Coordinates of C-alpha atoms and ligand atoms in Angstrom, one line a residue:
M299 CA 54.6 67.6 54.5
L300 CA 55.4 65.0 57.1
S301 CA 55.3 61.2 57.2
Q302 CA 52.5 59.7 59.2
E303 CA 55.0 58.6 61.8
K304 CA 56.2 62.1 62.3
N305 CA 52.7 63.5 62.4
N306 CA 51.9 60.9 65.1
L307 CA 55.0 62.1 67.1
L308 CA 53.7 65.7 67.1
T309 CA 50.1 65.0 67.9
Q310 CA 49.9 62.0 70.3
V311 CA 49.8 63.3 73.9
G312 CA 48.5 60.4 76.0
P313 CA 50.6 58.9 78.8
G314 CA 53.8 57.2 77.6
T315 CA 53.9 59.0 74.2
P316 CA 57.0 61.0 73.4
M317 CA 55.2 64.2 73.0
G318 CA 52.8 63.6 75.9
D319 CA 55.7 62.9 78.2
Y320 CA 57.6 65.9 76.8
L321 CA 54.8 68.4 77.4
R322 CA 54.3 67.0 80.9
R323 CA 57.7 68.5 81.8
Y324 CA 56.1 72.0 81.7
W325 CA 53.5 73.7 83.9
H326 CA 50.2 74.3 82.0
P327 CA 47.3 76.6 82.9
V328 CA 44.2 74.3 83.1
A329 CA 41.4 76.3 84.7
G330 CA 40.4 79.6 86.2
V331 CA 40.8 80.2 89.9
S332 CA 37.4 82.0 89.9
E333 CA 35.6 78.8 88.8
F334 CA 36.1 77.7 92.4
D335 CA 34.3 80.7 93.9
Q336 CA 31.0 78.8 93.6
K337 CA 32.1 75.1 93.4
S338 CA 34.7 72.9 95.0
V339 CA 35.0 69.9 92.6
R340 CA 34.9 69.4 88.9
P341 CA 36.1 66.8 86.4
I342 CA 38.8 67.7 84.0
R343 CA 40.5 65.8 81.2
L344 CA 44.2 66.6 80.5
F345 CA 46.7 64.8 78.2
G346 CA 44.2 61.9 77.7
E347 CA 43.7 61.4 81.5
D348 CA 40.4 61.7 83.3
L349 CA 41.0 63.7 86.5
V350 CA 39.2 65.7 89.2
L351 CA 40.2 69.2 90.1
F352 CA 39.2 70.4 93.6
K353 CA 39.7 73.1 96.2
D354 CA 39.4 71.9 99.7
L355 CA 38.0 73.8 102.7
S356 CA 41.5 75.0 103.6
G357 CA 41.8 76.6 100.2
T358 CA 44.3 74.0 98.8
F359 CA 43.9 72.9 95.2
G360 CA 44.2 69.3 94.2
L361 CA 44.3 67.3 90.9
V362 CA 43.7 63.6 91.2
Q363 CA 42.6 60.6 89.2
R364 CA 38.8 60.6 88.5
R365 CA 38.0 57.1 89.6
C366 CA 38.0 56.2 93.3
P367 CA 40.3 53.2 93.8
H368 CA 37.8 51.5 96.1
R369 CA 35.1 50.5 93.6
N370 CA 35.6 53.0 90.8
A371 CA 33.1 55.6 91.8
D372 CA 33.4 59.0 90.1
L373 CA 35.3 61.4 92.4
A374 CA 33.7 64.3 90.5
F375 CA 30.7 63.5 92.8
G376 CA 33.0 63.8 95.8
F377 CA 32.9 66.5 98.4
V378 CA 35.7 68.4 100.0
E379 CA 36.9 68.3 103.5
Q380 CA 39.3 70.5 105.5
C381 CA 42.2 68.8 103.8
G382 CA 41.2 66.8 100.8
L383 CA 38.4 65.3 98.7
R384 CA 36.1 62.6 100.0
C385 CA 34.4 60.0 97.7
A386 CA 30.6 60.3 98.0
Y387 CA 30.1 56.5 97.8
H388 CA 31.8 55.1 100.9
G389 CA 33.6 58.1 102.2
W390 CA 37.2 57.4 101.4
E391 CA 39.2 60.6 101.6
F392 CA 42.3 61.7 99.7
D393 CA 44.6 64.6 100.2
A394 CA 46.2 66.7 97.4
S395 CA 49.2 64.3 97.3
G396 CA 46.8 61.5 96.5
Q397 CA 47.3 59.8 99.9
C398 CA 44.2 58.2 101.3
T399 CA 43.7 59.9 104.6
H400 CA 40.5 58.3 105.8
Q401 CA 38.6 55.0 105.2
P402 CA 35.8 55.3 107.6
Y403 CA 34.5 51.7 108.0
E404 CA 37.9 50.1 107.4
E405 CA 39.4 52.0 110.2
I406 CA 36.6 50.7 112.6
V407 CA 37.5 47.2 111.7
D408 CA 41.3 47.7 111.6
V409 CA 42.4 50.4 113.9
D410 CA 45.9 50.2 112.4
A411 CA 44.4 51.4 109.1
R412 CA 46.7 49.2 107.1
L413 CA 44.6 49.4 103.9
R414 CA 44.4 53.1 104.1
Q415 CA 48.1 53.6 104.5
K416 CA 48.9 51.7 101.3
T417 CA 46.1 53.4 99.3
K418 CA 47.4 56.2 97.2
I419 CA 46.0 57.6 94.0
T420 CA 47.5 59.5 91.1
A421 CA 47.8 63.1 92.0
Y422 CA 49.5 66.0 90.2
E423 CA 50.8 69.3 91.6
V424 CA 48.6 72.3 91.1
R425 CA 49.1 76.0 91.9
A426 CA 47.1 79.2 91.5
K427 CA 48.8 82.1 89.7
A428 CA 47.5 85.2 87.9
G429 CA 43.9 84.0 88.2
M430 CA 44.7 80.6 86.6
I431 CA 45.2 77.1 88.0
W432 CA 48.3 75.5 86.7
A433 CA 49.1 71.8 86.7
Y434 CA 52.4 70.0 86.5
M435 CA 52.1 66.4 85.4
G436 CA 55.7 65.4 84.8
P437 CA 58.4 63.8 86.9
A438 CA 59.5 65.3 90.2
P439 CA 60.9 67.8 90.9
A440 CA 58.7 70.3 89.1
P441 CA 60.5 73.2 87.4
E442 CA 59.5 76.8 88.5
L443 CA 56.1 78.0 87.5
P444 CA 57.1 80.9 85.2
D445 CA 56.6 84.3 86.7
W446 CA 56.2 86.1 83.4
E447 CA 56.6 89.8 83.7
P448 CA 53.0 90.6 82.6
F449 CA 51.6 88.7 85.6
N450 CA 53.0 91.5 87.7
Y451 CA 51.8 94.4 85.6
T452 CA 49.7 96.9 87.7
N453 CA 46.7 99.1 87.0
G454 CA 45.0 96.7 84.7
F455 CA 42.1 94.3 84.4
A456 CA 43.0 90.7 83.7
Q457 CA 40.6 88.0 82.7
V458 CA 40.9 84.3 81.9
V459 CA 39.0 83.2 78.8
M460 CA 38.6 79.6 77.8
A461 CA 37.1 77.3 75.2
E462 CA 37.3 73.6 74.4
V463 CA 38.3 73.3 70.8
P464 CA 37.7 69.9 69.1
C465 CA 41.0 69.4 67.4
N466 CA 44.6 68.4 68.2
W467 CA 46.8 70.8 70.1
F468 CA 49.7 71.0 67.6
Q469 CA 47.7 72.6 64.8
C470 CA 46.6 75.2 67.3
Q471 CA 50.2 75.9 68.3
E472 CA 51.3 76.1 64.7
N473 CA 49.1 79.2 64.5
S474 CA 51.4 80.9 67.1
I475 CA 54.1 81.1 64.4
D476 CA 51.9 82.0 61.4
P477 CA 51.9 85.8 60.9
I478 CA 50.3 85.6 57.5
H479 CA 47.0 84.3 58.8
F480 CA 46.3 87.6 60.6
E481 CA 45.8 89.3 57.2
W482 CA 43.4 86.6 56.1
T483 CA 41.7 85.1 59.1
H484 CA 41.3 88.2 61.2
N485 CA 41.4 91.0 58.7
N486 CA 40.1 90.1 55.3
W487 CA 37.6 87.5 56.6
T488 CA 36.2 89.9 59.2
E489 CA 35.7 92.5 56.4
R490 CA 34.1 90.0 54.0
Q491 CA 31.7 88.8 56.7
Q492 CA 30.4 92.4 56.7
D493 CA 30.8 93.4 53.1
S494 CA 31.2 91.0 50.3
Q495 CA 32.8 93.8 48.2
S496 CA 35.3 95.0 50.7
E497 CA 38.9 95.5 49.5
H498 CA 41.7 93.4 50.9
V499 CA 43.8 94.9 53.6
P500 CA 47.6 95.7 53.0
T501 CA 49.5 92.5 52.5
H502 CA 52.6 91.1 54.2
L503 CA 55.9 91.8 52.4
R504 CA 58.4 90.2 54.7
T505 CA 58.6 87.8 57.7
L506 CA 61.4 86.9 59.9
Y507 CA 61.7 84.1 62.6
E508 CA 64.3 84.0 65.4
E509 CA 64.8 81.4 68.1
F510 CA 65.4 82.5 71.8
D511 CA 65.4 80.8 75.2
Y512 CA 61.6 80.8 75.6
G513 CA 60.5 80.0 72.1
F514 CA 60.6 81.9 68.8
I515 CA 60.0 85.5 67.8
Y516 CA 58.4 86.3 64.6
K517 CA 58.5 89.6 62.9
R518 CA 56.4 90.9 60.0
L519 CA 56.3 93.8 57.7
R520 CA 53.2 94.8 55.9
A521 CA 52.7 97.0 52.9
H522 CA 51.3 100.0 54.8
E523 CA 54.1 99.8 57.5
N524 CA 57.8 100.7 57.6
E525 CA 60.7 99.1 59.4
E526 CA 60.1 101.2 62.5
N527 CA 56.9 99.4 63.1
P528 CA 57.0 97.3 66.4
M529 CA 55.8 94.3 64.6
W530 CA 59.1 94.4 62.6
T531 CA 61.4 95.8 65.3
T532 CA 60.1 93.6 68.2
G533 CA 57.6 91.1 66.9
R534 CA 55.8 88.5 68.8
V535 CA 56.6 85.5 70.9
T536 CA 55.8 81.9 70.0
L537 CA 56.1 80.8 73.6
W538 CA 57.6 77.4 74.1
P539 CA 56.1 74.8 74.1
N540 CA 52.4 75.6 73.6
G541 CA 51.9 79.3 74.2
F542 CA 51.7 82.6 72.3
Y543 CA 52.5 86.0 73.8
L544 CA 51.3 89.2 72.2
G545 CA 52.2 91.8 74.8
H546 CA 48.7 92.4 76.0
H547 CA 47.7 88.8 76.2
F548 CA 48.9 85.2 76.4
E549 CA 47.3 82.2 74.7
W550 CA 47.9 78.6 75.6
R551 CA 46.8 75.5 73.8
V552 CA 46.6 72.7 76.4
P553 CA 45.9 69.2 75.2
I554 CA 42.8 67.6 76.6
D555 CA 43.5 64.5 74.5
D556 CA 44.6 63.9 70.9
E557 CA 41.5 65.4 69.4
N558 CA 40.6 68.1 71.9
T559 CA 42.4 71.2 73.1
L560 CA 41.8 73.7 75.9
S561 CA 42.3 77.2 74.6
L562 CA 43.1 79.5 77.4
L563 CA 43.7 83.2 77.0
W564 CA 45.0 85.5 79.7
V565 CA 44.0 89.0 78.7
F566 CA 45.3 92.1 80.5
N567 CA 43.9 95.5 79.7
K568 CA 45.5 98.5 81.2
V569 CA 43.0 101.0 82.6
P570 CA 43.3 104.6 81.4
K571 CA 45.7 106.7 83.5
E572 CA 42.7 108.7 84.7
Q573 CA 41.6 105.5 86.6
E574 CA 44.8 104.9 88.4
P575 CA 45.5 103.7 91.0
Y576 CA 43.5 100.6 90.1
V577 CA 43.9 97.3 92.0
Q578 CA 42.0 94.4 90.7
Q579 CA 40.5 92.4 93.5
H580 CA 39.2 89.5 91.6
I581 CA 40.4 88.0 88.2
P582 CA 37.3 86.5 86.5
S583 CA 37.4 83.5 84.2
W584 CA 34.9 82.3 81.7
Y585 CA 34.2 79.7 79.0
G586 CA 32.9 80.9 75.6
P587 CA 30.9 78.7 73.2
V588 CA 32.4 77.7 69.9
R589 CA 29.1 77.3 68.1
D590 CA 25.9 79.4 68.1
E591 CA 22.4 78.3 69.0
N592 CA 21.9 76.9 65.5
G593 CA 25.1 74.8 65.7
E594 CA 27.0 77.1 63.4
W595 CA 30.6 78.0 64.1
I596 CA 31.0 81.5 65.7
T597 CA 33.4 83.5 63.5
S598 CA 32.9 87.1 64.7
H599 CA 35.7 87.3 67.3
V600 CA 39.4 86.9 67.0
A601 CA 39.9 83.6 68.9
N602 CA 36.7 82.2 67.3
Q603 CA 38.1 82.8 63.9
D604 CA 41.2 80.9 64.9
F605 CA 39.1 78.0 66.3
A606 CA 37.2 77.7 63.0
A607 CA 40.5 77.7 61.1
W608 CA 42.1 75.0 63.4
V609 CA 39.1 72.7 63.5
G610 CA 38.6 73.1 59.8
Q611 CA 42.0 71.5 59.3
G612 CA 40.6 68.2 60.7
A613 CA 40.5 66.7 64.2
I614 CA 44.2 65.7 63.7
T615 CA 45.3 67.5 60.6
D616 CA 46.8 65.2 58.0
R617 CA 50.4 66.5 57.5
T618 CA 51.1 63.9 54.9
K619 CA 48.8 66.0 52.7
E620 CA 49.9 69.7 52.7
T621 CA 51.7 72.1 50.4
L622 CA 54.1 74.2 52.5
G623 CA 55.4 77.4 51.1
A624 CA 57.4 80.5 52.2
S625 CA 54.7 81.5 54.6
D626 CA 55.3 78.3 56.5
R627 CA 59.0 78.8 57.4
G628 CA 58.2 79.4 61.0
I629 CA 56.0 76.3 61.1
V630 CA 58.8 74.2 59.7
M631 CA 61.2 75.6 62.3
L632 CA 58.8 74.9 65.1
R633 CA 58.3 71.2 64.0
R634 CA 62.0 70.7 63.5
R635 CA 62.7 72.1 67.0
F636 CA 60.1 69.7 68.5
F637 CA 61.7 66.7 66.8
E638 CA 65.1 67.7 68.1
E639 CA 63.7 68.2 71.5
L640 CA 62.1 64.8 71.6
E641 CA 65.4 63.3 70.7
A642 CA 67.4 65.3 73.1
V643 CA 65.1 64.5 76.0
A644 CA 65.2 60.8 75.1
E645 CA 69.0 61.2 75.6
G646 CA 68.5 62.6 79.0
K647 CA 68.9 66.3 78.2
T648 CA 66.8 69.1 79.8
P649 CA 63.9 70.3 77.8
K650 CA 64.0 73.8 76.2
G651 CA 63.0 76.9 78.2
L652 CA 62.4 75.4 81.6
I653 CA 63.1 77.7 84.5
T654 CA 64.7 75.7 87.3
D655 CA 66.4 78.5 89.4
S656 CA 63.9 80.1 91.8
A657 CA 66.1 83.2 92.1
A658 CA 65.9 83.7 88.3
N659 CA 62.1 83.2 88.3
H660 CA 61.0 86.8 89.0
N661 CA 59.4 89.1 86.5
V662 CA 60.8 87.0 83.6
Y663 CA 61.1 89.3 80.6
L664 CA 59.5 88.5 77.3
P665 CA 59.8 90.8 74.2
S666 CA 56.6 92.8 73.6
A667 CA 55.6 95.4 71.0
C668 CA 53.6 97.3 73.7
R669 CA 55.7 96.8 76.8
D670 CA 56.2 100.6 77.5
E671 CA 52.5 101.2 77.3
M672 CA 51.8 98.2 79.6
L673 CA 54.4 99.4 82.2
N674 CA 53.7 103.1 82.1
G675 CA 50.0 103.4 81.2
M676 CA 48.2 105.7 78.8
T677 CA 45.7 108.5 79.1
R678 CA 42.2 107.6 77.9
E679 CA 42.8 109.5 74.8
A680 CA 46.1 107.9 74.0
L681 CA 44.7 104.4 74.8
A682 CA 41.7 105.0 72.5
A683 CA 44.0 106.0 69.7
H684 CA 46.5 103.1 70.2
P685 CA 46.6 100.8 67.2
L686 CA 46.9 97.6 69.2
L687 CA 45.1 98.3 72.4
G688 CA 42.5 100.9 71.6
A689 CA 39.8 98.5 70.4
Y690 CA 39.4 97.1 74.0
L691 CA 37.9 100.4 75.1
R692 CA 35.2 99.7 72.5
D693 CA 34.5 96.0 72.8
F694 CA 36.0 92.7 74.0
I695 CA 37.2 91.5 70.7
G696 CA 39.2 88.6 72.0
Q697 CA 36.5 85.9 72.1
Y698 CA 32.7 85.6 71.8
G699 CA 30.6 85.1 74.9
Q700 CA 32.0 87.4 77.6
P701 CA 29.5 87.2 80.5
E702 CA 27.7 90.4 81.5
E703 CA 29.2 90.5 85.0
V704 CA 32.7 90.4 83.5
R705 CA 31.9 93.2 81.1
E706 CA 30.5 95.3 84.0
A707 CA 33.5 94.7 86.1
Y708 CA 35.7 95.7 83.2
E709 CA 33.6 98.8 82.5
A710 CA 33.9 99.8 86.2
A711 CA 37.7 99.4 86.0
I712 CA 38.2 101.5 82.8
G713 CA 35.6 104.0 83.8
Q714 CA 33.5 103.9 80.7
K715 CA 31.0 101.7 78.8
V716 CA 32.0 99.5 75.9
N717 CA 29.6 99.3 73.0
R718 CA 29.5 95.6 72.6
A719 CA 29.5 95.7 68.8
R720 CA 32.0 93.3 67.3
F721 CA 31.3 94.2 63.8
F722 CA 31.4 98.0 63.2
S723 CA 28.9 99.1 60.6
V724 CA 30.9 102.2 59.8
H725 CA 34.0 102.1 57.7
G726 CA 36.9 104.4 57.7
A727 CA 39.5 105.3 60.4
R728 CA 37.9 103.4 63.2
Q729 CA 37.6 100.3 61.0
K730 CA 41.3 100.6 60.1
D731 CA 42.2 100.7 63.8
E732 CA 40.2 97.5 64.2
R733 CA 42.1 95.8 61.5
E734 CA 45.3 96.6 63.2
T735 CA 44.0 95.3 66.5
E736 CA 42.7 92.0 65.2
T737 CA 46.0 90.4 65.7
S738 CA 45.4 87.4 67.9
Ligands
FES119 S1 33.9 53.8 95.6 FE1 34.8 55.5 96.6 S2 34.7 55.0 98.7 FE2 33.8 53.3 97.7
FE2_120 FE1 44.8 84.1 65.0

């Protein structure tokens, strides 16, 4: 339980708020590069600011304020030029640094372009990496954009999967240090949606939480596992400040504003060894819906089950009303660390986990329960039998709504069809594998 004041500290992300300013010290993935295959400009809201993301004709990405400074036209209606974005109302043009580079009529009247030279709009640094567009909205200089080791994995198919989730970012991130929910949200709930009489899956017996440079590691031991299980020996990474790393995918929860969050997954599926060498030419990105055509919440897929849980906690969950127990030790550690960080940064200290040395920013290691498999690959048979990774040969279980063309590209990469059935009608060994895999 927290005071209202402390809950506000964790949840308010607009400009000038302690948490908003803190999170702006980090790079955040905000869109898919492939979104700009077909379009050049789109509006985007981040940390309570309305912005426009564009890719100009030279291929440079830019992120600038949404309103034109001339007479407030919407730059989302703008069009791109060789180097920048031009307002569709009177043609003022801005480059990716926000500098006005052309004011057509003004420069006829004043050849010295004095008004243009002093016109500069808010602009943030953006970069493309691993099929994602990343934004840095903090003070200069920007830290390194982390080169996490999985971004350099080979012989695999990556995809960027997004959704807009109508609730505050922090309750989404608390889920990154909440092992117990797997058993209920992803295992037992999945079972009960198919069979109201299904038995509960093996329960958790122990959990352990450790802090390290780039966040926390949680470990868990379940009733059907022993201490050799990689979930106990290696565990999973609560990636600081708003990520989750599970070995075969990342998740980030990026604040849109106080009551909306961009969920972005980067999922990497190794192709079977029989398909090697495989070089992915194009990383697709897509948005999935959170509700079905009847307005009901979609709860069939792993991320969708999480979304329902998070949104169900309230737009900004009320932490003055909660009953924390032993299952929430990680969550208490996470909150405490954030409070300490906010204080430390207010005193001028460097935020946790930033990479500032470019020489150190290469293939940055994160603990992973399936690192050997991701580095070395597996035969089709071994992959199919793998408790964590095998399910992806049968379906994209990560999130509902994968477009047909992404599925086809994935099938071509792995050299087989997937069956598209999220809920298996047969019980038994395969179902058990599924339960193991539903560990978002
Ligand atoms: S409002 Fe944008 S150029 Fe006039
Ligand atoms: Fe989950």
